[in-house]
Amino acid sequence: MLQGVFGHQLPAASASLSWLWHGFLAKGNLTLLTSQWKTGKTTLLALLLSRFKAGGQLAGLDVAPARPIVLSEE
């Protein structure tokens, strides 16, 4: 069984990663955002996607400009 980790739990070598959302989304990696219903996942994703347009910050962390792909079962 695979277990998830938070960005701050990654080994020190993670400093060489290229972050899209620092500490949470690394460039070239697959990330699953999951939680119980009504906890703000859609709101978080909408804010994050808007920051990807020109870069900036979200929750005090840097967001790099990007063109992400979003897959959803909904």
PDB file of C-alpha atoms in Angstrom:
ATOM      1  CA  MET A   1       0.000   0.000   0.000  1.00  0.00           C
ATOM      2  CA  LEU A   2       1.310   3.428  -0.950  1.00  0.00           C
ATOM      3  CA  GLN A   3       1.430   6.123   1.690  1.00  0.00           C
ATOM      4  CA  GLY A   4       1.407   9.847   1.032  1.00  0.00           C
ATOM      5  CA  VAL A   5       3.845  12.349   2.431  1.00  0.00           C
ATOM      6  CA  PHE A   6       3.845  16.083   2.879  1.00  0.00           C
ATOM      7  CA  GLY A   7       6.483  18.190   1.172  1.00  0.00           C
ATOM      8  CA  HIS A   8       8.279  18.923   4.432  1.00  0.00           C
ATOM      9  CA  GLN A   9       8.660  15.152   5.008  1.00  0.00           C
ATOM     10  CA  LEU A  10      10.656  14.618   1.810  1.00  0.00           C
ATOM     11  CA  PRO A  11      14.375  13.911   2.135  1.00  0.00           C
ATOM     12  CA  ALA A  12      16.861  16.777   2.028  1.00  0.00           C
ATOM     13  CA  ALA A  13      17.460  15.997  -1.662  1.00  0.00           C
ATOM     14  CA  SER A  14      14.029  17.514  -2.294  1.00  0.00           C
ATOM     15  CA  ALA A  15      15.722  20.929  -2.218  1.00  0.00           C
ATOM     16  CA  SER A  16      16.763  20.180  -5.796  1.00  0.00           C
ATOM     17  CA  LEU A  17      13.127  19.666  -6.846  1.00  0.00           C
ATOM     18  CA  SER A  18      11.452  22.269  -8.973  1.00  0.00           C
ATOM     19  CA  TRP A  19       8.334  23.263  -7.046  1.00  0.00           C
ATOM     20  CA  LEU A  20       5.104  24.471  -8.643  1.00  0.00           C
ATOM     21  CA  TRP A  21       3.553  25.118  -5.226  1.00  0.00           C
ATOM     22  CA  HIS A  22       6.466  25.067  -2.835  1.00  0.00           C
ATOM     23  CA  GLY A  23       6.431  22.040  -0.552  1.00  0.00           C
ATOM     24  CA  PHE A  24       3.255  20.549  -2.015  1.00  0.00           C
ATOM     25  CA  LEU A  25       3.417  20.199  -5.816  1.00  0.00           C
ATOM     26  CA  ALA A  26       6.702  19.282  -7.477  1.00  0.00           C
ATOM     27  CA  LYS A  27       7.166  19.737 -11.217  1.00  0.00           C
ATOM     28  CA  GLY A  28       7.011  16.471 -13.161  1.00  0.00           C
ATOM     29  CA  ASN A  29       5.311  14.574 -10.346  1.00  0.00           C
ATOM     30  CA  LEU A  30       1.786  13.267  -9.910  1.00  0.00           C
ATOM     31  CA  THR A  31      -0.124  14.692  -6.942  1.00  0.00           C
ATOM     32  CA  LEU A  32      -3.428  13.466  -5.532  1.00  0.00           C
ATOM     33  CA  LEU A  33      -5.497  16.014  -3.618  1.00  0.00           C
ATOM     34  CA  THR A  34      -8.030  14.122  -1.559  1.00  0.00           C
ATOM     35  CA  SER A  35     -10.145  14.683   1.537  1.00  0.00           C
ATOM     36  CA  GLN A  36     -13.656  14.250   2.862  1.00  0.00           C
ATOM     37  CA  TRP A  37     -16.497  16.072   1.184  1.00  0.00           C
ATOM     38  CA  LYS A  38     -17.145  19.754   1.934  1.00  0.00           C
ATOM     39  CA  THR A  39     -13.621  20.430   3.203  1.00  0.00           C
ATOM     40  CA  GLY A  40     -12.590  22.955   0.536  1.00  0.00           C
ATOM     41  CA  LYS A  41     -10.849  20.843  -2.133  1.00  0.00           C
ATOM     42  CA  THR A  42     -12.609  22.573  -5.028  1.00  0.00           C
ATOM     43  CA  THR A  43     -11.962  26.006  -3.526  1.00  0.00           C
ATOM     44  CA  LEU A  44      -8.282  25.177  -2.978  1.00  0.00           C
ATOM     45  CA  LEU A  45      -7.942  23.872  -6.528  1.00  0.00           C
ATOM     46  CA  ALA A  46      -9.684  26.937  -8.012  1.00  0.00           C
ATOM     47  CA  LEU A  47      -7.336  29.272  -6.112  1.00  0.00           C
ATOM     48  CA  LEU A  48      -4.286  27.224  -7.043  1.00  0.00           C
ATOM     49  CA  LEU A  49      -5.221  27.108 -10.724  1.00  0.00           C
ATOM     50  CA  SER A  50      -5.741  30.887 -10.753  1.00  0.00           C
ATOM     51  CA  ARG A  51      -2.248  31.378  -9.251  1.00  0.00           C
ATOM     52  CA  PHE A  52      -0.683  29.150 -11.905  1.00  0.00           C
ATOM     53  CA  LYS A  53      -1.692  31.688 -14.556  1.00  0.00           C
ATOM     54  CA  ALA A  54       0.937  34.256 -13.573  1.00  0.00           C
ATOM     55  CA  GLY A  55       2.548  32.825 -10.431  1.00  0.00           C
ATOM     56  CA  GLY A  56       2.322  34.357  -6.981  1.00  0.00           C
ATOM     57  CA  GLN A  57       1.581  32.961  -3.558  1.00  0.00           C
ATOM     58  CA  LEU A  58      -1.028  30.725  -1.975  1.00  0.00           C
ATOM     59  CA  ALA A  59      -1.187  30.193   1.787  1.00  0.00           C
ATOM     60  CA  GLY A  60       2.097  32.075   2.094  1.00  0.00           C
ATOM     61  CA  LEU A  61       3.944  29.680  -0.242  1.00  0.00           C
ATOM     62  CA  ASP A  62       5.327  30.494  -3.677  1.00  0.00           C
ATOM     63  CA  VAL A  63       3.408  29.298  -6.746  1.00  0.00           C
ATOM     64  CA  ALA A  64       5.284  29.148 -10.063  1.00  0.00           C
ATOM     65  CA  PRO A  65       3.565  29.945 -13.358  1.00  0.00           C
ATOM     66  CA  ALA A  66       2.442  26.666 -14.951  1.00  0.00           C
ATOM     67  CA  ARG A  67      -0.023  24.990 -17.281  1.00  0.00           C
ATOM     68  CA  PRO A  68      -1.355  22.066 -15.192  1.00  0.00           C
ATOM     69  CA  ILE A  69      -3.554  19.159 -16.226  1.00  0.00           C
ATOM     70  CA  VAL A  70      -6.497  18.372 -13.948  1.00  0.00           C
ATOM     71  CA  LEU A  71      -8.152  14.939 -14.004  1.00  0.00           C
ATOM     72  CA  SER A  72     -11.382  14.423 -12.100  1.00  0.00           C
ATOM     73  CA  GLU A  73     -14.002  11.712 -11.824  1.00  0.00           C
ATOM     74  CA  GLU A  74     -16.752  14.278 -11.376  1.00  0.00           C
TER      75      GLU A  74
END
